[in-house]
Amino acid sequence: MATEILLVMFSSLLLGFRHGVDWDHIAAITDLVGFETKAKQGMFLATMYSFGHGFVILVLGLAAVQIGKEVPGWLDSVMEKAVAATLILLGSWMGVTLIRRWNGFVLQSKWSIAFEALRRLKYAISAKLLKKDIKYAASGEKIVGKTGAFIVGVIHGFGAETPTQILLLSTASGMGTILLGGSVVLSFVLGLIFSTSLIALLAVIGFMKARVRLSIYRLFGSLAAVYSIGLGIYILVKV
């Protein structure tokens, strides 16, 4: 019995690693680390993303053990569409920014672009309500911090129930007890964190090298925008 449990946990660890290299995770991690000038900060943001995603999986897995059910289909569908729409809109905006600032292009996370857009909206609403001209000051700081990266991970945790995640929930719900089911889920989360950390490391190295030449940097920005839009469209069509 003990051997069987260890085999299930090891399989769950491998599933978590496989889940971490799904396309939506690669896109999100690339977004988060792409605009960082410091490798350590980029790795930290990617780690917070994986913690946010792992937290959702842990909660869903324990719930699956407790009630023996998977995530409601309607919630999964809604969150997938939300993720897809965000990828398309922000990928398009990154493309527009690339064209408008061709000579001085600085690659930004699509999530930082989204938060900056919210700041602009806040300024516009404030000016409308107060009926005064309020000068907009663009944020000079990086907008996506550890909390933002964690939230992005949470969103993707709900919005990407891939076959590996479904298999995890099904396996966890069949373990019978919170202790055994929780161990299976935790193994999955550890595998996820390991693979996302590896992706983040490769992304950080790639972007650091790309900054040496502006032309390569532009290419990275273009590929990131096209990839994001393409993935968003694919998710919408699949849903």
Coordinates of N, CA and C in Angstrom, one line a residue:
M1 N 0.8 -1.2 0.0 CA 0.0 0.0 0.0 C 0.9 1.3 0.0
A2 N 1.9 1.2 0.9 CA 2.8 2.4 0.9 C 3.5 2.6 -0.4
T3 N 3.9 1.6 -1.0 CA 4.6 1.7 -2.3 C 3.7 2.3 -3.4
E4 N 2.4 1.9 -3.4 CA 1.4 2.4 -4.3 C 1.2 3.9 -4.1
I5 N 1.1 4.3 -2.8 CA 1.0 5.7 -2.5 C 2.1 6.5 -3.0
L6 N 3.4 6.0 -2.8 CA 4.6 6.7 -3.2 C 4.6 6.9 -4.8
L7 N 4.1 5.8 -5.4 CA 4.1 5.9 -6.9 C 3.1 6.9 -7.4
V8 N 1.9 7.0 -6.7 CA 0.9 8.0 -7.0 C 1.5 9.4 -6.8
M9 N 2.2 9.6 -5.7 CA 2.8 10.9 -5.4 C 3.8 11.3 -6.4
F10 N 4.7 10.3 -6.8 CA 5.7 10.6 -7.8 C 5.1 10.9 -9.2
S11 N 4.0 10.2 -9.5 CA 3.3 10.5 -10.8 C 2.7 11.9 -10.7
S12 N 2.2 12.2 -9.5 CA 1.6 13.6 -9.4 C 2.7 14.7 -9.5
L13 N 3.9 14.4 -9.0 CA 5.0 15.3 -9.1 C 5.3 15.5 -10.6
L14 N 5.4 14.4 -11.4 CA 5.6 14.5 -12.8 C 4.5 15.3 -13.5
L15 N 3.3 15.0 -13.1 CA 2.1 15.7 -13.7 C 2.2 17.2 -13.5
G16 N 2.6 17.6 -12.3 CA 2.8 19.0 -11.9 C 3.9 19.6 -12.8
F17 N 5.0 18.9 -13.0 CA 6.1 19.4 -13.8 C 5.6 19.6 -15.3
R18 N 4.8 18.7 -15.8 CA 4.2 18.8 -17.1 C 3.2 19.9 -17.2
H19 N 2.4 20.1 -16.2 CA 1.5 21.2 -16.2 C 2.1 22.5 -16.2
G20 N 3.3 22.6 -15.6 CA 4.0 23.9 -15.5 C 4.5 24.4 -16.9
V21 N 4.7 23.5 -17.8 CA 5.2 23.9 -19.1 C 4.0 24.0 -20.1
D22 N 2.8 24.1 -19.7 CA 1.7 24.4 -20.6 C 1.9 25.8 -21.2
W23 N 1.3 26.0 -22.4 CA 1.5 27.2 -23.1 C 1.1 28.5 -22.4
D24 N 0.0 28.4 -21.6 CA -0.5 29.6 -20.9 C 0.5 30.0 -19.8
H25 N 1.2 29.1 -19.2 CA 2.1 29.4 -18.1 C 3.4 30.0 -18.8
I26 N 3.8 29.5 -19.9 CA 5.0 30.1 -20.6 C 4.7 31.5 -21.0
A27 N 3.5 31.8 -21.5 CA 3.1 33.1 -21.9 C 3.1 34.1 -20.7
A28 N 2.5 33.6 -19.6 CA 2.4 34.5 -18.4 C 3.8 34.8 -17.8
I29 N 4.6 33.7 -17.7 CA 5.9 33.9 -17.1 C 6.8 34.8 -18.0
T30 N 6.7 34.7 -19.3 CA 7.4 35.5 -20.2 C 7.0 37.0 -20.0
D31 N 5.7 37.2 -19.8 CA 5.1 38.5 -19.6 C 5.8 39.1 -18.3
L32 N 5.8 38.3 -17.3 CA 6.3 38.8 -16.0 C 7.8 39.1 -15.9
V33 N 8.6 38.3 -16.5 CA 10.0 38.5 -16.4 C 10.6 39.3 -17.6
G34 N 9.8 39.5 -18.6 CA 10.3 40.1 -19.8 C 10.8 41.6 -19.7
F35 N 10.1 42.3 -18.7 CA 10.5 43.7 -18.6 C 11.4 44.0 -17.4
E36 N 11.8 43.0 -16.7 CA 12.7 43.2 -15.6 C 14.2 43.3 -16.0
T37 N 14.8 44.3 -15.4 CA 16.3 44.5 -15.7 C 17.1 43.7 -14.8
K38 N 16.6 43.2 -13.7 CA 17.3 42.4 -12.7 C 16.8 41.0 -12.8
A39 N 17.7 40.1 -13.0 CA 17.4 38.7 -13.1 C 16.8 38.1 -11.8
K40 N 17.3 38.6 -10.7 CA 16.8 38.1 -9.4 C 15.3 38.5 -9.2
Q41 N 15.0 39.7 -9.6 CA 13.6 40.2 -9.4 C 12.6 39.4 -10.4
G42 N 13.1 39.2 -11.6 CA 12.3 38.4 -12.5 C 12.0 37.0 -12.0
M43 N 13.0 36.4 -11.4 CA 12.8 35.0 -10.9 C 11.9 35.1 -9.7
F44 N 11.9 36.2 -8.9 CA 11.1 36.3 -7.7 C 9.6 36.4 -8.2
L45 N 9.4 37.2 -9.2 CA 8.0 37.4 -9.8 C 7.5 36.1 -10.3
A46 N 8.3 35.3 -11.0 CA 7.9 34.0 -11.5 C 7.5 33.1 -10.4
T47 N 8.3 33.1 -9.3 CA 8.1 32.3 -8.2 C 6.7 32.6 -7.5
M48 N 6.4 33.9 -7.4 CA 5.2 34.4 -6.8 C 4.0 33.9 -7.7
Y49 N 4.2 34.0 -9.0 CA 3.2 33.5 -10.0 C 2.9 32.0 -9.7
S50 N 4.0 31.2 -9.6 CA 3.8 29.8 -9.4 C 3.1 29.5 -8.0
F51 N 3.4 30.3 -7.0 CA 2.8 30.2 -5.7 C 1.3 30.5 -5.8
G52 N 1.0 31.5 -6.5 CA -0.5 31.9 -6.7 C -1.2 30.8 -7.4
H53 N -0.6 30.2 -8.5 CA -1.2 29.1 -9.2 C -1.3 27.9 -8.3
G54 N -0.2 27.6 -7.6 CA -0.2 26.4 -6.8 C -1.2 26.5 -5.6
F55 N -1.4 27.7 -5.1 CA -2.4 27.9 -4.1 C -3.8 27.5 -4.5
V56 N -4.2 28.0 -5.7 CA -5.5 27.6 -6.3 C -5.6 26.1 -6.5
I57 N -4.6 25.5 -7.0 CA -4.6 24.0 -7.2 C -4.8 23.3 -5.9
L58 N -4.0 23.8 -4.9 CA -4.1 23.2 -3.5 C -5.5 23.3 -3.0
V59 N -6.1 24.5 -3.1 CA -7.5 24.6 -2.6 C -8.5 23.7 -3.3
L60 N -8.4 23.8 -4.7 CA -9.3 22.9 -5.5 C -9.1 21.4 -5.2
G61 N -7.8 21.0 -5.1 CA -7.5 19.6 -4.8 C -8.1 19.2 -3.5
L62 N -7.9 20.0 -2.4 CA -8.5 19.6 -1.1 C -10.0 19.6 -1.2
A63 N -10.6 20.5 -1.9 CA -12.0 20.5 -2.1 C -12.5 19.3 -2.8
A64 N -11.7 18.9 -3.8 CA -12.1 17.7 -4.6 C -12.0 16.4 -3.7
V65 N -11.1 16.4 -2.8 CA -11.0 15.3 -1.8 C -12.2 15.3 -0.9
Q66 N -12.6 16.5 -0.4 CA -13.6 16.6 0.5 C -15.0 16.3 -0.1
I67 N -15.3 16.8 -1.3 CA -16.6 16.7 -1.8 C -16.7 15.7 -3.0
G68 N -15.5 15.3 -3.4 CA -15.4 14.3 -4.5 C -15.9 14.8 -5.9
K69 N -15.7 16.1 -6.1 CA -16.1 16.7 -7.4 C -15.0 17.5 -7.9
E70 N -15.1 17.8 -9.2 CA -14.2 18.7 -9.9 C -14.7 20.1 -9.9
V71 N -13.9 21.0 -10.5 CA -14.4 22.4 -10.6 C -15.6 22.5 -11.5
P72 N -16.6 23.3 -11.1 CA -17.8 23.4 -12.0 C -17.4 23.8 -13.4
G73 N -18.1 23.2 -14.4 CA -17.7 23.4 -15.8 C -17.9 24.9 -16.2
W74 N -19.0 25.5 -15.7 CA -19.3 26.9 -16.1 C -18.2 27.9 -15.6
L75 N -17.7 27.6 -14.4 CA -16.6 28.5 -13.8 C -15.3 28.3 -14.7
D76 N -15.0 27.1 -15.0 CA -13.8 26.8 -15.8 C -13.9 27.5 -17.2
S77 N -15.1 27.5 -17.8 CA -15.3 28.1 -19.1 C -15.2 29.6 -19.1
V78 N -15.8 30.2 -18.0 CA -15.8 31.7 -17.9 C -14.4 32.2 -17.7
M79 N -13.6 31.5 -16.8 CA -12.2 31.9 -16.5 C -11.3 31.7 -17.7
E80 N -11.5 30.7 -18.5 CA -10.7 30.4 -19.7 C -11.0 31.6 -20.7
K81 N -12.2 32.0 -20.9 CA -12.5 33.1 -21.8 C -11.9 34.4 -21.3
A82 N -11.9 34.6 -20.0 CA -11.3 35.8 -19.4 C -9.8 35.9 -19.7
V83 N -9.2 34.7 -19.5 CA -7.7 34.7 -19.8 C -7.4 34.9 -21.2
A84 N -8.2 34.3 -22.1 CA -8.0 34.4 -23.6 C -8.2 35.9 -24.0
A85 N -9.3 36.5 -23.5 CA -9.5 37.9 -23.9 C -8.4 38.8 -23.4
T86 N -7.9 38.6 -22.3 CA -6.8 39.4 -21.7 C -5.5 39.2 -22.6
L87 N -5.2 38.0 -22.9 CA -4.0 37.7 -23.8 C -4.1 38.4 -25.1
I88 N -5.3 38.4 -25.7 CA -5.5 39.0 -27.0 C -5.4 40.5 -26.9
L89 N -6.1 41.1 -26.0 CA -6.1 42.6 -25.8 C -4.7 43.1 -25.5
L90 N -4.1 42.5 -24.5 CA -2.8 43.0 -24.1 C -1.7 42.7 -25.1
G91 N -1.8 41.6 -25.8 CA -0.9 41.3 -26.9 C -1.0 42.3 -28.0
S92 N -2.2 42.7 -28.3 CA -2.4 43.8 -29.3 C -1.9 45.1 -28.9
W93 N -2.1 45.4 -27.6 CA -1.5 46.7 -27.1 C 0.0 46.7 -27.1
M94 N 0.6 45.6 -26.8 CA 2.0 45.5 -26.9 C 2.5 45.7 -28.3
G95 N 1.8 45.2 -29.3 CA 2.2 45.4 -30.7 C 2.1 46.8 -31.1
V96 N 1.0 47.5 -30.7 CA 0.8 48.9 -30.9 C 2.0 49.7 -30.3
T97 N 2.3 49.4 -29.1 CA 3.4 50.1 -28.4 C 4.7 49.9 -29.1
L98 N 4.9 48.7 -29.6 CA 6.2 48.4 -30.3 C 6.3 49.2 -31.5
I99 N 5.2 49.4 -32.3 CA 5.3 50.2 -33.5 C 5.5 51.7 -33.2
R100 N 4.7 52.2 -32.2 CA 4.8 53.6 -31.8 C 6.1 54.0 -31.2
R101 N 6.8 53.1 -30.5 CA 8.1 53.4 -29.9 C 9.2 52.6 -30.4
W102 N 9.2 52.5 -31.7 CA 10.2 51.5 -32.4 C 11.6 51.8 -32.0
N103 N 12.0 53.1 -32.0 CA 13.4 53.4 -31.7 C 13.8 53.3 -30.2
G104 N 12.8 53.5 -29.4 CA 13.1 53.4 -28.0 C 12.2 52.4 -27.3
F105 N 12.0 51.3 -27.9 CA 11.1 50.3 -27.4 C 11.7 49.6 -26.1
V106 N 10.9 49.5 -25.1 CA 11.2 48.8 -23.9 C 10.2 47.8 -23.6
L107 N 10.6 46.5 -23.6 CA 9.6 45.4 -23.5 C 8.9 45.5 -22.1
Q108 N 7.6 45.4 -22.0 CA 6.9 45.5 -20.8 C 6.1 44.2 -20.6
S109 N 5.8 43.9 -19.4 CA 4.9 42.8 -19.1 C 3.5 43.2 -19.6
K110 N 2.7 42.3 -20.2 CA 1.4 42.7 -20.6 C 0.5 43.0 -19.4
W111 N 0.9 42.4 -18.2 CA 0.1 42.7 -17.0 C 0.4 44.1 -16.5
S112 N 1.7 44.5 -16.7 CA 2.1 45.9 -16.3 C 1.3 46.9 -17.1
I113 N 1.2 46.5 -18.4 CA 0.4 47.4 -19.3 C -1.0 47.5 -18.9
A114 N -1.6 46.4 -18.5 CA -3.0 46.4 -18.0 C -3.1 47.3 -16.8
F115 N -2.2 47.1 -15.8 CA -2.3 47.9 -14.6 C -2.1 49.4 -14.9
E116 N -1.2 49.7 -15.8 CA -1.0 51.1 -16.2 C -2.3 51.7 -16.9
A117 N -3.0 50.9 -17.7 CA -4.2 51.3 -18.3 C -5.3 51.6 -17.2
L118 N -5.3 50.8 -16.2 CA -6.2 51.1 -15.1 C -5.9 52.4 -14.4
R119 N -4.6 52.7 -14.3 CA -4.2 54.0 -13.7 C -4.7 55.1 -14.6
R120 N -4.6 55.0 -15.9 CA -5.0 56.0 -16.8 C -6.6 56.2 -16.7
L121 N -7.3 55.1 -16.5 CA -8.7 55.1 -16.4 C -9.1 55.8 -15.1
K122 N -8.3 55.6 -14.0 CA -8.6 56.3 -12.8 C -8.4 57.8 -12.9
Y123 N -7.4 58.2 -13.6 CA -7.1 59.6 -13.8 C -8.3 60.2 -14.6
A124 N -8.7 59.5 -15.7 CA -9.8 60.0 -16.5 C -11.1 60.2 -15.7
I125 N -11.5 59.2 -14.9 CA -12.7 59.2 -14.1 C -12.6 60.3 -13.1
S126 N -11.5 60.5 -12.5 CA -11.3 61.6 -11.5 C -11.5 62.9 -12.1
A127 N -10.9 63.1 -13.3 CA -11.0 64.4 -14.0 C -12.5 64.6 -14.4
K128 N -13.2 63.6 -14.8 CA -14.6 63.7 -15.2 C -15.5 64.1 -14.0
L129 N -15.3 63.4 -12.9 CA -16.1 63.7 -11.7 C -15.8 65.0 -11.1
L130 N -14.5 65.4 -11.0 CA -14.1 66.7 -10.4 C -14.3 67.8 -11.4
K131 N -14.5 67.5 -12.7 CA -14.6 68.5 -13.7 C -13.4 69.4 -13.7
K132 N -12.2 68.8 -13.6 CA -11.0 69.6 -13.6 C -10.0 68.8 -14.5
D133 N -9.0 69.6 -15.1 CA -8.0 69.0 -15.8 C -6.9 68.4 -14.9
I134 N -6.8 67.1 -14.8 CA -5.8 66.5 -14.0 C -4.7 65.9 -14.9
K135 N -3.5 66.4 -14.6 CA -2.4 66.0 -15.4 C -2.0 64.6 -15.1
Y136 N -2.0 63.7 -16.1 CA -1.6 62.3 -15.9 C -0.1 62.2 -15.8
A137 N 0.3 61.5 -14.8 CA 1.7 61.2 -14.6 C 1.9 59.7 -14.7
A138 N 2.7 59.3 -15.8 CA 2.9 57.9 -16.0 C 3.8 57.4 -14.8
S139 N 3.5 56.2 -14.4 CA 4.3 55.6 -13.3 C 5.7 55.2 -13.8
G140 N 6.7 55.7 -13.1 CA 8.0 55.4 -13.4 C 8.5 54.1 -12.8
E141 N 7.6 53.5 -12.0 CA 8.0 52.3 -11.3 C 7.4 51.1 -12.0
K142 N 8.0 49.9 -11.8 CA 7.5 48.7 -12.3 C 6.1 48.4 -11.6
I143 N 5.1 48.2 -12.4 CA 3.8 48.1 -11.8 C 3.5 46.8 -11.2
V144 N 4.0 45.7 -11.9 CA 3.7 44.4 -11.4 C 4.7 44.0 -10.3
G145 N 4.2 43.9 -9.1 CA 5.0 43.5 -8.0 C 4.7 42.1 -7.6
K146 N 5.1 41.7 -6.4 CA 4.9 40.4 -5.9 C 3.4 40.0 -5.8
T147 N 2.6 41.0 -5.3 CA 1.2 40.8 -5.2 C 0.5 40.6 -6.5
G148 N 0.9 41.5 -7.5 CA 0.3 41.3 -8.8 C 0.7 40.0 -9.5
A149 N 1.9 39.6 -9.3 CA 2.3 38.3 -9.9 C 1.6 37.1 -9.2
F150 N 1.3 37.2 -7.9 CA 0.6 36.2 -7.2 C -0.9 36.1 -7.8
I151 N -1.5 37.3 -8.0 CA -2.8 37.4 -8.5 C -2.9 36.8 -9.9
V152 N -1.9 37.1 -10.7 CA -1.9 36.5 -12.1 C -1.9 35.0 -12.0
G153 N -1.1 34.5 -11.1 CA -1.1 33.0 -10.9 C -2.4 32.5 -10.5
V154 N -3.1 33.2 -9.6 CA -4.4 32.8 -9.2 C -5.4 32.7 -10.3
I155 N -5.4 33.8 -11.2 CA -6.3 33.8 -12.3 C -6.0 32.7 -13.3
H156 N -4.8 32.4 -13.5 CA -4.4 31.3 -14.4 C -4.7 29.9 -13.8
G157 N -4.7 29.9 -12.5 CA -5.1 28.6 -11.8 C -6.5 28.3 -12.0
F158 N -7.4 29.3 -12.1 CA -8.8 29.0 -12.4 C -9.1 28.9 -13.8
G159 N -8.3 29.6 -14.7 CA -8.6 29.7 -16.1 C -8.0 28.8 -17.0
A160 N -7.3 27.8 -16.5 CA -6.6 26.8 -17.3 C -6.7 25.4 -16.8
E161 N -7.9 24.8 -16.8 CA -8.0 23.5 -16.3 C -7.6 22.5 -17.4
T162 N -6.3 22.2 -17.5 CA -5.8 21.3 -18.5 C -6.1 19.9 -18.1
P163 N -5.8 19.0 -19.1 CA -6.0 17.5 -18.8 C -5.2 17.1 -17.5
T164 N -4.0 17.6 -17.4 CA -3.2 17.3 -16.2 C -3.8 17.7 -14.9
Q165 N -4.4 18.9 -14.9 CA -5.1 19.4 -13.7 C -6.4 18.6 -13.4
I166 N -7.1 18.2 -14.5 CA -8.3 17.4 -14.3 C -7.9 16.1 -13.7
L167 N -6.8 15.5 -14.2 CA -6.4 14.2 -13.8 C -6.0 14.3 -12.3
L168 N -5.3 15.4 -11.9 CA -4.9 15.5 -10.5 C -6.2 15.6 -9.6
L169 N -7.2 16.4 -10.0 CA -8.4 16.5 -9.1 C -9.1 15.1 -9.0
S170 N -9.1 14.4 -10.1 CA -9.8 13.1 -10.1 C -9.0 12.1 -9.2
T171 N -7.7 12.2 -9.3 CA -6.9 11.3 -8.5 C -7.0 11.6 -7.0
A172 N -7.0 12.9 -6.7 CA -7.0 13.4 -5.3 C -8.4 13.0 -4.7
S173 N -9.5 13.2 -5.5 CA -10.8 12.9 -5.0 C -11.0 11.4 -4.7
G174 N -10.2 10.6 -5.4 CA -10.3 9.1 -5.2 C -9.4 8.6 -4.1
M175 N -8.6 9.5 -3.4 CA -7.7 9.0 -2.4 C -8.4 8.7 -1.1
G176 N -9.5 9.3 -0.9 CA -10.4 9.0 0.3 C -10.2 9.9 1.5
T177 N -8.9 10.2 1.9 CA -8.7 11.0 3.1 C -8.0 12.3 2.7
I178 N -8.1 13.3 3.5 CA -7.5 14.6 3.3 C -6.0 14.5 3.3
L179 N -5.4 13.6 4.2 CA -4.0 13.5 4.3 C -3.4 12.9 3.0
L180 N -4.0 11.8 2.5 CA -3.5 11.2 1.3 C -3.7 12.1 0.1
G181 N -4.9 12.6 0.0 CA -5.3 13.5 -1.2 C -4.4 14.7 -1.2
G182 N -4.3 15.3 0.0 CA -3.4 16.5 0.2 C -2.0 16.3 -0.2
S183 N -1.5 15.1 0.1 CA -0.1 14.8 -0.3 C 0.1 14.7 -1.8
V184 N -0.9 14.1 -2.4 CA -0.9 14.0 -3.9 C -0.9 15.4 -4.5
V185 N -1.8 16.3 -4.0 CA -1.9 17.7 -4.5 C -0.6 18.4 -4.3
L186 N -0.1 18.3 -3.1 CA 1.2 19.0 -2.8 C 2.3 18.5 -3.7
S187 N 2.4 17.3 -4.0 CA 3.4 16.8 -4.9 C 3.2 17.4 -6.3
F188 N 2.0 17.6 -6.7 CA 1.7 18.2 -8.0 C 2.2 19.7 -8.0
V189 N 1.9 20.4 -6.9 CA 2.3 21.8 -6.8 C 3.8 21.9 -6.8
L190 N 4.5 21.0 -6.1 CA 6.0 21.1 -6.1 C 6.5 20.9 -7.5
G191 N 6.0 20.0 -8.2 CA 6.4 19.8 -9.6 C 6.1 21.0 -10.5
L192 N 5.0 21.7 -10.2 CA 4.6 22.9 -10.9 C 5.6 24.0 -10.7
I193 N 6.0 24.2 -9.4 CA 6.9 25.3 -9.0 C 8.3 25.0 -9.6
F194 N 8.7 23.8 -9.6 CA 10.0 23.4 -10.2 C 10.1 23.8 -11.7
S195 N 9.0 23.4 -12.4 CA 9.1 23.6 -13.9 C 8.9 25.1 -14.2
T196 N 8.1 25.8 -13.5 CA 7.9 27.2 -13.8 C 9.2 28.0 -13.4
S197 N 9.9 27.6 -12.4 CA 11.2 28.2 -12.0 C 12.2 28.0 -13.2
L198 N 12.2 26.8 -13.7 CA 13.1 26.5 -14.8 C 12.8 27.3 -16.1
I199 N 11.5 27.5 -16.4 CA 11.0 28.3 -17.5 C 11.5 29.8 -17.2
A200 N 11.3 30.3 -16.0 CA 11.6 31.6 -15.6 C 13.1 31.9 -15.8
L201 N 13.9 30.9 -15.4 CA 15.4 31.0 -15.5 C 15.8 31.2 -17.0
L202 N 15.2 30.3 -17.9 CA 15.5 30.4 -19.3 C 15.0 31.7 -19.9
A203 N 13.8 32.2 -19.5 CA 13.3 33.4 -20.0 C 14.2 34.6 -19.6
V204 N 14.6 34.6 -18.3 CA 15.5 35.7 -17.8 C 16.8 35.7 -18.6
I205 N 17.4 34.6 -18.8 CA 18.7 34.5 -19.5 C 18.5 35.0 -20.9
G206 N 17.3 34.6 -21.6 CA 17.1 35.1 -22.9 C 16.9 36.6 -23.1
F207 N 16.1 37.2 -22.1 CA 15.8 38.6 -22.2 C 17.1 39.4 -21.9
M208 N 17.9 38.9 -20.9 CA 19.1 39.6 -20.6 C 20.1 39.7 -21.7
K209 N 20.2 38.6 -22.5 CA 21.0 38.6 -23.7 C 20.5 39.5 -24.8
A210 N 19.1 39.5 -24.9 CA 18.5 40.2 -25.9 C 18.7 41.7 -25.8
R211 N 18.8 42.2 -24.5 CA 19.0 43.6 -24.3 C 20.3 44.2 -24.8
V212 N 21.2 43.3 -25.1 CA 22.5 43.7 -25.7 C 22.3 44.4 -27.0
R213 N 21.4 43.9 -27.8 CA 21.1 44.5 -29.1 C 19.6 44.8 -29.3
L214 N 19.4 46.1 -29.7 CA 18.0 46.6 -29.8 C 17.2 45.8 -30.8
S215 N 17.8 45.3 -31.9 CA 17.1 44.6 -32.9 C 16.6 43.3 -32.4
I216 N 17.4 42.6 -31.6 CA 17.0 41.3 -31.0 C 15.9 41.6 -30.0
Y217 N 16.0 42.7 -29.2 CA 15.0 43.1 -28.2 C 13.6 43.3 -28.9
R218 N 13.7 44.0 -30.1 CA 12.4 44.2 -30.8 C 11.8 42.9 -31.3
L219 N 12.7 42.0 -31.7 CA 12.2 40.7 -32.1 C 11.5 39.9 -31.0
F220 N 12.1 40.0 -29.8 CA 11.5 39.4 -28.6 C 10.1 40.0 -28.4
G221 N 10.0 41.3 -28.5 CA 8.8 42.0 -28.2 C 7.7 41.6 -29.2
S222 N 8.1 41.5 -30.5 CA 7.2 41.1 -31.6 C 6.7 39.7 -31.4
L223 N 7.6 38.8 -31.1 CA 7.2 37.4 -30.9 C 6.3 37.2 -29.7
A224 N 6.6 38.0 -28.6 CA 5.8 37.9 -27.4 C 4.3 38.3 -27.7
A225 N 4.2 39.4 -28.5 CA 2.9 40.0 -28.8 C 2.1 39.0 -29.7
V226 N 2.8 38.5 -30.8 CA 2.1 37.5 -31.7 C 1.7 36.2 -31.0
Y227 N 2.6 35.8 -30.1 CA 2.4 34.5 -29.4 C 1.2 34.7 -28.5
S228 N 1.1 35.8 -27.8 CA 0.0 36.1 -26.8 C -1.3 36.2 -27.6
I229 N -1.4 36.9 -28.7 CA -2.6 37.0 -29.5 C -3.0 35.6 -30.0
G230 N -2.1 34.9 -30.6 CA -2.4 33.6 -31.1 C -2.9 32.6 -30.1
L231 N -2.3 32.6 -28.9 CA -2.7 31.7 -27.8 C -4.1 32.1 -27.4
G232 N -4.4 33.4 -27.3 CA -5.7 33.9 -26.8 C -6.8 33.4 -27.8
I233 N -6.5 33.6 -29.1 CA -7.5 33.1 -30.2 C -7.7 31.6 -30.1
Y234 N -6.6 30.9 -29.9 CA -6.7 29.4 -29.8 C -7.5 29.0 -28.7
I235 N -7.4 29.6 -27.5 CA -8.2 29.3 -26.3 C -9.6 29.6 -26.6
L236 N -9.9 30.7 -27.2 CA -11.3 31.1 -27.5 C -12.0 30.1 -28.4
V237 N -11.2 29.7 -29.5 CA -11.8 28.7 -30.4 C -12.0 27.4 -29.8
K238 N -11.1 27.0 -28.9 CA -11.2 25.7 -28.2 C -12.3 25.6 -27.3
V239 N -12.6 26.8 -26.6 CA -13.7 26.9 -25.7 C -15.0 26.9 -26.5

